[in-house]
PDB file of C-alpha atoms in Angstrom:
ATOM      1  CA  UNK A 297      -7.166  24.689  35.280  1.00 43.00           C
ATOM      2  CA  UNK A 298      -6.320  24.922  31.608  1.00 49.00           C
ATOM      3  CA  UNK A 299      -5.407  21.692  29.892  1.00 61.00           C
ATOM      4  CA  UNK A 300      -4.298  23.237  26.614  1.00 67.00           C
ATOM      5  CA  UNK A 301      -1.901  26.140  26.300  1.00 82.00           C
ATOM      6  CA  UNK A 302      -1.496  27.883  22.979  1.00 86.00           C
ATOM      7  CA  UNK A 303       1.588  29.527  21.598  1.00 88.00           C
ATOM      8  CA  UNK A 304       1.952  32.235  20.456  1.00 93.00           C
ATOM      9  CA  UNK A 305      -0.698  34.298  22.225  1.00 93.00           C
ATOM     10  CA  UNK A 306      -0.896  36.586  19.208  1.00 95.00           C
ATOM     11  CA  UNK A 307       0.223  36.225  15.610  1.00 97.00           C
ATOM     12  CA  UNK A 308       0.208  38.875  12.885  1.00 97.00           C
ATOM     13  CA  UNK A 309       0.889  37.941   9.258  1.00 97.00           C
ATOM     14  CA  UNK A 310       0.263  39.110   5.712  1.00 98.00           C
ATOM     15  CA  UNK A 311      -2.368  37.601   3.463  1.00 98.00           C
ATOM     16  CA  UNK A 312      -0.977  34.634   1.576  1.00 97.00           C
ATOM     17  CA  UNK A 313       1.458  33.626   4.311  1.00 98.00           C
ATOM     18  CA  UNK A 314       1.094  30.489   6.391  1.00 98.00           C
ATOM     19  CA  UNK A 315       0.082  30.667  10.048  1.00 97.00           C
ATOM     20  CA  UNK A 316       1.220  28.101  12.600  1.00 97.00           C
ATOM     21  CA  UNK A 317      -0.196  27.850  16.099  1.00 97.00           C
ATOM     22  CA  UNK A 318       0.948  25.420  18.746  1.00 96.00           C
ATOM     23  CA  UNK A 319      -0.829  23.790  21.648  1.00 95.00           C
ATOM     24  CA  UNK A 320       0.518  21.859  24.597  1.00 95.00           C
ATOM     25  CA  UNK A 321      -1.480  19.846  27.082  1.00 93.00           C
ATOM     26  CA  UNK A 322      -0.815  18.062  30.338  1.00 91.00           C
ATOM     27  CA  UNK A 323      -2.688  14.785  30.633  1.00 88.00           C
ATOM     28  CA  UNK A 324      -3.557  11.873  28.369  1.00 89.00           C
ATOM     29  CA  UNK A 325      -6.239  12.644  25.851  1.00 89.00           C
ATOM     30  CA  UNK A 326      -9.025  10.972  23.913  1.00 88.00           C
ATOM     31  CA  UNK A 327      -8.827  13.582  21.187  1.00 91.00           C
ATOM     32  CA  UNK A 328      -7.743  17.159  20.542  1.00 93.00           C
ATOM     33  CA  UNK A 329      -9.854  19.718  18.737  1.00 95.00           C
ATOM     34  CA  UNK A 330      -9.310  23.141  17.237  1.00 96.00           C
ATOM     35  CA  UNK A 331     -11.916  25.895  17.205  1.00 97.00           C
ATOM     36  CA  UNK A 332     -12.123  29.353  15.676  1.00 97.00           C
ATOM     37  CA  UNK A 333     -13.901  32.317  17.237  1.00 97.00           C
ATOM     38  CA  UNK A 334     -14.602  35.496  15.349  1.00 95.00           C
ATOM     39  CA  UNK A 335     -14.957  38.601  17.457  1.00 90.00           C
ATOM     40  CA  UNK A 336     -18.252  38.635  19.342  1.00 86.00           C
ATOM     41  CA  UNK A 337     -19.338  35.263  18.014  1.00 90.00           C
ATOM     42  CA  UNK A 338     -19.537  31.687  19.208  1.00 92.00           C
ATOM     43  CA  UNK A 339     -16.852  29.107  18.616  1.00 95.00           C
ATOM     44  CA  UNK A 340     -16.795  27.091  15.423  1.00 96.00           C
ATOM     45  CA  UNK A 341     -15.369  23.588  15.317  1.00 96.00           C
ATOM     46  CA  UNK A 342     -12.553  23.263  12.775  1.00 97.00           C
ATOM     47  CA  UNK A 343     -10.996  19.846  13.119  1.00 97.00           C
ATOM     48  CA  UNK A 344     -10.681  16.902  15.505  1.00 95.00           C
ATOM     49  CA  UNK A 345      -7.676  14.610  15.737  1.00 96.00           C
ATOM     50  CA  UNK A 346      -7.792  11.413  17.742  1.00 93.00           C
ATOM     51  CA  UNK A 347      -5.026  10.266  20.039  1.00 92.00           C
ATOM     52  CA  UNK A 348      -4.026   7.476  17.637  1.00 95.00           C
ATOM     53  CA  UNK A 349      -3.699   9.868  14.687  1.00 97.00           C
ATOM     54  CA  UNK A 350      -0.607  11.901  13.862  1.00 97.00           C
ATOM     55  CA  UNK A 351      -1.801  14.238  11.137  1.00 98.00           C
ATOM     56  CA  UNK A 352      -5.069  15.405   9.675  1.00 97.00           C
ATOM     57  CA  UNK A 353      -6.030  17.739   6.851  1.00 97.00           C
ATOM     58  CA  UNK A 354      -9.144  19.747   6.117  1.00 96.00           C
ATOM     59  CA  UNK A 355      -8.986  22.192   3.243  1.00 97.00           C
ATOM     60  CA  UNK A 356      -6.264  24.737   4.086  1.00 97.00           C
ATOM     61  CA  UNK A 357      -5.916  23.349   7.617  1.00 98.00           C
ATOM     62  CA  UNK A 358      -3.309  20.845   8.709  1.00 98.00           C
ATOM     63  CA  UNK A 359      -3.208  19.548  12.261  1.00 98.00           C
ATOM     64  CA  UNK A 360      -0.469  17.421  13.775  1.00 98.00           C
ATOM     65  CA  UNK A 361      -0.468  15.615  17.078  1.00 97.00           C
ATOM     66  CA  UNK A 362       2.532  14.328  19.025  1.00 97.00           C
ATOM     67  CA  UNK A 363       1.268  12.452  22.062  1.00 95.00           C
ATOM     68  CA  UNK A 364       4.805  11.753  23.296  1.00 95.00           C
ATOM     69  CA  UNK A 365       5.383  15.494  23.601  1.00 96.00           C
ATOM     70  CA  UNK A 366       1.760  16.250  24.487  1.00 95.00           C
ATOM     71  CA  UNK A 367       1.596  18.856  21.767  1.00 96.00           C
ATOM     72  CA  UNK A 368      -0.317  19.761  18.631  1.00 97.00           C
ATOM     73  CA  UNK A 369       0.017  22.316  15.894  1.00 97.00           C
ATOM     74  CA  UNK A 370      -2.478  23.957  13.574  1.00 98.00           C
ATOM     75  CA  UNK A 371      -1.214  25.193  10.218  1.00 98.00           C
ATOM     76  CA  UNK A 372      -3.350  27.467   8.071  1.00 98.00           C
ATOM     77  CA  UNK A 373      -1.920  27.714   4.577  1.00 98.00           C
ATOM     78  CA  UNK A 374      -2.317  30.651   2.206  1.00 98.00           C
ATOM     79  CA  UNK A 375      -4.036  32.753   4.854  1.00 98.00           C
ATOM     80  CA  UNK A 376      -6.794  35.233   4.023  1.00 97.00           C
ATOM     81  CA  UNK A 377      -8.044  38.309   5.817  1.00 97.00           C
ATOM     82  CA  UNK A 378     -11.173  36.313   6.665  1.00 97.00           C
ATOM     83  CA  UNK A 379      -9.002  33.953   8.755  1.00 98.00           C
ATOM     84  CA  UNK A 380      -8.551  36.757  11.298  1.00 98.00           C
ATOM     85  CA  UNK A 381      -9.956  35.286  14.528  1.00 97.00           C
ATOM     86  CA  UNK A 382      -8.998  33.643  17.798  1.00 96.00           C
ATOM     87  CA  UNK A 383      -8.043  29.994  17.599  1.00 97.00           C
ATOM     88  CA  UNK A 384      -8.415  27.601  20.513  1.00 95.00           C
ATOM     89  CA  UNK A 385      -7.223  24.108  21.080  1.00 95.00           C
ATOM     90  CA  UNK A 386      -9.288  21.911  23.348  1.00 94.00           C
ATOM     91  CA  UNK A 387      -8.824  18.426  24.691  1.00 92.00           C
ATOM     92  CA  UNK A 388     -10.983  15.602  25.915  1.00 85.00           C
ATOM     93  CA  UNK A 389      -9.318  13.572  28.637  1.00 79.00           C
ATOM     94  CA  UNK A 390      -8.499   9.949  27.975  1.00 72.00           C
ATOM     95  CA  UNK A 391     -11.138   7.481  29.086  1.00 68.00           C
ATOM     96  CA  UNK A 392     -13.928  10.028  28.870  1.00 62.00           C
ATOM     97  CA  UNK A 393     -17.128   8.931  27.237  1.00 57.00           C
ATOM     98  CA  UNK A 394     -19.033  12.164  27.133  1.00 64.00           C
ATOM     99  CA  UNK A 395     -16.395  14.635  26.203  1.00 65.00           C
ATOM    100  CA  UNK A 396     -15.894  17.490  28.616  1.00 81.00           C
ATOM    101  CA  UNK A 397     -13.748  19.777  26.544  1.00 88.00           C
ATOM    102  CA  UNK A 398     -11.006  21.706  28.298  1.00 90.00           C
ATOM    103  CA  UNK A 399      -9.855  24.801  26.423  1.00 92.00           C
ATOM    104  CA  UNK A 400      -6.627  26.714  26.201  1.00 90.00           C
ATOM    105  CA  UNK A 401      -6.595  30.498  26.227  1.00 90.00           C
ATOM    106  CA  UNK A 402      -6.241  30.822  22.495  1.00 93.00           C
ATOM    107  CA  UNK A 403      -4.098  32.459  19.837  1.00 95.00           C
ATOM    108  CA  UNK A 404      -5.265  35.715  18.287  1.00 96.00           C
ATOM    109  CA  UNK A 405      -4.496  35.622  14.571  1.00 97.00           C
ATOM    110  CA  UNK A 406      -4.532  38.814  12.526  1.00 97.00           C
ATOM    111  CA  UNK A 407      -4.158  38.528   8.762  1.00 98.00           C
ATOM    112  CA  UNK A 408      -3.418  41.825   7.029  1.00 97.00           C
ATOM    113  CA  UNK A 409      -4.723  42.308   3.474  1.00 94.00           C
TER     114      UNK A 409
ATOM    115  CA  UNK B  51     -25.725  28.907  14.900  1.00 48.00           C
ATOM    116  CA  UNK B  52     -27.704  26.165  13.251  1.00 66.00           C
ATOM    117  CA  UNK B  53     -29.490  23.868  15.669  1.00 93.00           C
ATOM    118  CA  UNK B  54     -28.701  25.704  18.870  1.00 97.00           C
ATOM    119  CA  UNK B  55     -29.997  28.987  20.192  1.00 97.00           C
ATOM    120  CA  UNK B  56     -29.334  30.912  23.367  1.00 97.00           C
ATOM    121  CA  UNK B  57     -31.573  33.451  25.016  1.00 97.00           C
ATOM    122  CA  UNK B  58     -31.354  36.211  25.883  1.00 97.00           C
ATOM    123  CA  UNK B  59     -28.383  37.467  23.826  1.00 96.00           C
ATOM    124  CA  UNK B  60     -27.705  40.316  26.219  1.00 97.00           C
ATOM    125  CA  UNK B  61     -28.797  40.955  29.765  1.00 97.00           C
ATOM    126  CA  UNK B  62     -28.023  43.516  32.433  1.00 98.00           C
ATOM    127  CA  UNK B  63     -29.098  42.623  35.929  1.00 97.00           C
ATOM    128  CA  UNK B  64     -28.559  43.865  39.457  1.00 97.00           C
ATOM    129  CA  UNK B  65     -26.486  42.175  42.107  1.00 98.00           C
ATOM    130  CA  UNK B  66     -28.534  39.749  44.151  1.00 97.00           C
ATOM    131  CA  UNK B  67     -31.211  39.053  41.553  1.00 97.00           C
ATOM    132  CA  UNK B  68     -31.829  35.601  40.077  1.00 96.00           C
ATOM    133  CA  UNK B  69     -31.053  35.107  36.400  1.00 97.00           C
ATOM    134  CA  UNK B  70     -31.862  32.226  34.073  1.00 98.00           C
ATOM    135  CA  UNK B  71     -30.217  31.659  30.723  1.00 98.00           C
ATOM    136  CA  UNK B  72     -31.734  29.283  28.230  1.00 98.00           C
ATOM    137  CA  UNK B  73     -30.146  26.998  25.687  1.00 98.00           C
ATOM    138  CA  UNK B  74     -32.350  25.284  23.126  1.00 98.00           C
ATOM    139  CA  UNK B  75     -31.238  22.675  20.582  1.00 98.00           C
ATOM    140  CA  UNK B  76     -32.986  21.016  17.677  1.00 97.00           C
ATOM    141  CA  UNK B  77     -30.276  18.402  17.006  1.00 95.00           C
ATOM    142  CA  UNK B  78     -31.437  15.851  19.586  1.00 95.00           C
ATOM    143  CA  UNK B  79     -27.880  15.621  20.949  1.00 94.00           C
ATOM    144  CA  UNK B  80     -27.532  13.892  24.269  1.00 93.00           C
ATOM    145  CA  UNK B  81     -24.819  16.123  25.733  1.00 93.00           C
ATOM    146  CA  UNK B  82     -25.153  19.794  26.581  1.00 96.00           C
ATOM    147  CA  UNK B  83     -22.675  22.130  28.261  1.00 96.00           C
ATOM    148  CA  UNK B  84     -22.507  25.600  29.750  1.00 97.00           C
ATOM    149  CA  UNK B  85     -19.231  27.529  29.570  1.00 97.00           C
ATOM    150  CA  UNK B  86     -18.233  31.011  30.560  1.00 97.00           C
ATOM    151  CA  UNK B  87     -15.605  33.011  28.720  1.00 96.00           C
ATOM    152  CA  UNK B  88     -13.544  35.643  30.460  1.00 93.00           C
ATOM    153  CA  UNK B  89     -10.410  37.534  29.403  1.00 87.00           C
ATOM    154  CA  UNK B  90      -7.325  35.776  30.701  1.00 79.00           C
ATOM    155  CA  UNK B  91      -9.224  32.579  31.512  1.00 81.00           C
ATOM    156  CA  UNK B  92     -10.443  31.301  28.177  1.00 85.00           C
ATOM    157  CA  UNK B  93     -13.523  29.101  28.318  1.00 93.00           C
ATOM    158  CA  UNK B  94     -14.306  27.301  31.541  1.00 94.00           C
ATOM    159  CA  UNK B  95     -16.920  24.608  32.034  1.00 94.00           C
ATOM    160  CA  UNK B  96     -19.701  25.472  34.492  1.00 96.00           C
ATOM    161  CA  UNK B  97     -22.061  22.499  34.276  1.00 96.00           C
ATOM    162  CA  UNK B  98     -22.872  19.814  31.781  1.00 94.00           C
ATOM    163  CA  UNK B  99     -25.655  17.337  31.082  1.00 95.00           C
ATOM    164  CA  UNK B 100     -25.452  13.816  29.736  1.00 92.00           C
ATOM    165  CA  UNK B 101     -29.175  13.243  29.489  1.00 91.00           C
ATOM    166  CA  UNK B 102     -32.560  14.429  30.672  1.00 94.00           C
ATOM    167  CA  UNK B 103     -32.297  15.176  34.384  1.00 92.00           C
ATOM    168  CA  UNK B 104     -28.668  14.013  34.377  1.00 93.00           C
ATOM    169  CA  UNK B 105     -26.302  16.852  35.148  1.00 94.00           C
ATOM    170  CA  UNK B 106     -22.938  17.334  36.803  1.00 92.00           C
ATOM    171  CA  UNK B 107     -20.597  20.085  37.889  1.00 92.00           C
ATOM    172  CA  UNK B 108     -17.769  21.505  35.873  1.00 91.00           C
ATOM    173  CA  UNK B 109     -14.699  23.503  36.810  1.00 90.00           C
ATOM    174  CA  UNK B 110     -16.460  26.685  37.989  1.00 95.00           C
ATOM    175  CA  UNK B 111     -19.892  25.597  39.240  1.00 95.00           C
ATOM    176  CA  UNK B 112     -20.146  27.612  42.480  1.00 96.00           C
ATOM    177  CA  UNK B 113     -23.076  30.030  42.344  1.00 96.00           C
ATOM    178  CA  UNK B 114     -24.698  28.266  39.381  1.00 98.00           C
ATOM    179  CA  UNK B 115     -27.342  25.593  39.013  1.00 97.00           C
ATOM    180  CA  UNK B 116     -28.745  23.868  35.943  1.00 98.00           C
ATOM    181  CA  UNK B 117     -31.775  21.913  34.921  1.00 97.00           C
ATOM    182  CA  UNK B 118     -32.644  19.752  31.954  1.00 97.00           C
ATOM    183  CA  UNK B 119     -36.239  18.546  31.906  1.00 96.00           C
ATOM    184  CA  UNK B 120     -36.308  17.976  28.147  1.00 96.00           C
ATOM    185  CA  UNK B 121     -33.673  16.832  25.673  1.00 96.00           C
ATOM    186  CA  UNK B 122     -33.815  20.143  23.843  1.00 97.00           C
ATOM    187  CA  UNK B 123     -33.528  22.588  26.737  1.00 97.00           C
ATOM    188  CA  UNK B 124     -30.710  23.230  29.200  1.00 98.00           C
ATOM    189  CA  UNK B 125     -31.188  26.068  31.665  1.00 98.00           C
ATOM    190  CA  UNK B 126     -28.455  27.843  33.610  1.00 98.00           C
ATOM    191  CA  UNK B 127     -29.535  29.720  36.743  1.00 98.00           C
ATOM    192  CA  UNK B 128     -27.603  32.217  38.790  1.00 97.00           C
ATOM    193  CA  UNK B 129     -29.501  32.088  42.068  1.00 93.00           C
ATOM    194  CA  UNK B 130     -28.181  35.452  43.292  1.00 97.00           C
ATOM    195  CA  UNK B 131     -26.074  37.213  40.695  1.00 97.00           C
ATOM    196  CA  UNK B 132     -22.737  38.732  41.685  1.00 97.00           C
ATOM    197  CA  UNK B 133     -20.420  41.057  39.791  1.00 97.00           C
ATOM    198  CA  UNK B 134     -17.920  38.205  39.386  1.00 97.00           C
ATOM    199  CA  UNK B 135     -20.498  36.460  37.221  1.00 98.00           C
ATOM    200  CA  UNK B 136     -20.329  39.197  34.610  1.00 98.00           C
ATOM    201  CA  UNK B 137     -19.200  37.209  31.597  1.00 97.00           C
ATOM    202  CA  UNK B 138     -20.105  35.808  28.228  1.00 97.00           C
ATOM    203  CA  UNK B 139     -21.915  32.493  28.586  1.00 98.00           C
ATOM    204  CA  UNK B 140     -21.842  29.859  25.874  1.00 98.00           C
ATOM    205  CA  UNK B 141     -23.945  26.777  25.522  1.00 98.00           C
ATOM    206  CA  UNK B 142     -22.664  23.849  23.478  1.00 96.00           C
ATOM    207  CA  UNK B 143     -23.972  20.476  22.349  1.00 96.00           C
ATOM    208  CA  UNK B 144     -22.318  17.277  21.215  1.00 93.00           C
ATOM    209  CA  UNK B 145     -23.214  13.740  20.216  1.00 89.00           C
ATOM    210  CA  UNK B 146     -20.339  12.159  22.103  1.00 82.00           C
ATOM    211  CA  UNK B 147     -16.656  12.537  22.948  1.00 75.00           C
ATOM    212  CA  UNK B 148     -15.788  11.578  19.374  1.00 81.00           C
ATOM    213  CA  UNK B 149     -17.412  14.612  17.807  1.00 86.00           C
ATOM    214  CA  UNK B 150     -16.820  18.320  17.930  1.00 91.00           C
ATOM    215  CA  UNK B 151     -19.079  20.643  19.821  1.00 94.00           C
ATOM    216  CA  UNK B 152     -21.585  23.009  18.280  1.00 96.00           C
ATOM    217  CA  UNK B 153     -21.681  26.307  20.130  1.00 96.00           C
ATOM    218  CA  UNK B 154     -24.442  28.830  20.519  1.00 96.00           C
ATOM    219  CA  UNK B 155     -23.886  32.517  19.834  1.00 96.00           C
ATOM    220  CA  UNK B 156     -23.492  33.363  23.495  1.00 97.00           C
ATOM    221  CA  UNK B 157     -25.209  35.486  26.137  1.00 97.00           C
ATOM    222  CA  UNK B 158     -23.430  38.578  27.363  1.00 97.00           C
ATOM    223  CA  UNK B 159     -24.394  39.032  31.014  1.00 98.00           C
ATOM    224  CA  UNK B 160     -23.554  42.136  32.985  1.00 98.00           C
ATOM    225  CA  UNK B 161     -24.177  42.225  36.721  1.00 98.00           C
ATOM    226  CA  UNK B 162     -24.193  45.761  38.128  1.00 97.00           C
TER     227      UNK B 162
END
């Protein structure tokens, strides 16, 4: 079963615009992570936010977490064509010590030059 | 990907044959994972390891076995491959639940 569900499933924007992807999950979490996957490649870890954090930044990435709503969002500012990829949220269940990540099905982001 | 390699990268095999995929890490991470990625299902956990000779089942473990005799190697075996096991298989490593995973580049397996 999928713990995280992303919305939208696909997003198409122009270079320079911001991209926002949302993730909802079902059970309590230890942390929530976002990954990027370029076509035909492995996943790359972008950012991790812990359950006691509400917002985190990394370069052009901003992640928010609302544990009361069991939801998170990933904002990519000033998008570039190179940001074209699939983005996945993934969660580690609360109380877990060795981190079995459960993934959503991802958002396909296309950034047009 | 730095520190983790998967082999082979591509494999075509016949139904009923055994197949072993290898994951090798140079990071000395304790935890290793095997996932499969399929359209419409995202990534699903097959098996994971929390130490040498310590393994456990994930969400979709039927038809798969694993072994970890050394910290650096985690093997995934399909005892008798079926067409439903056609997929892209990813290995991942992590230090603990508080850190992100590092993924390998994947093995594309086709069972004909």
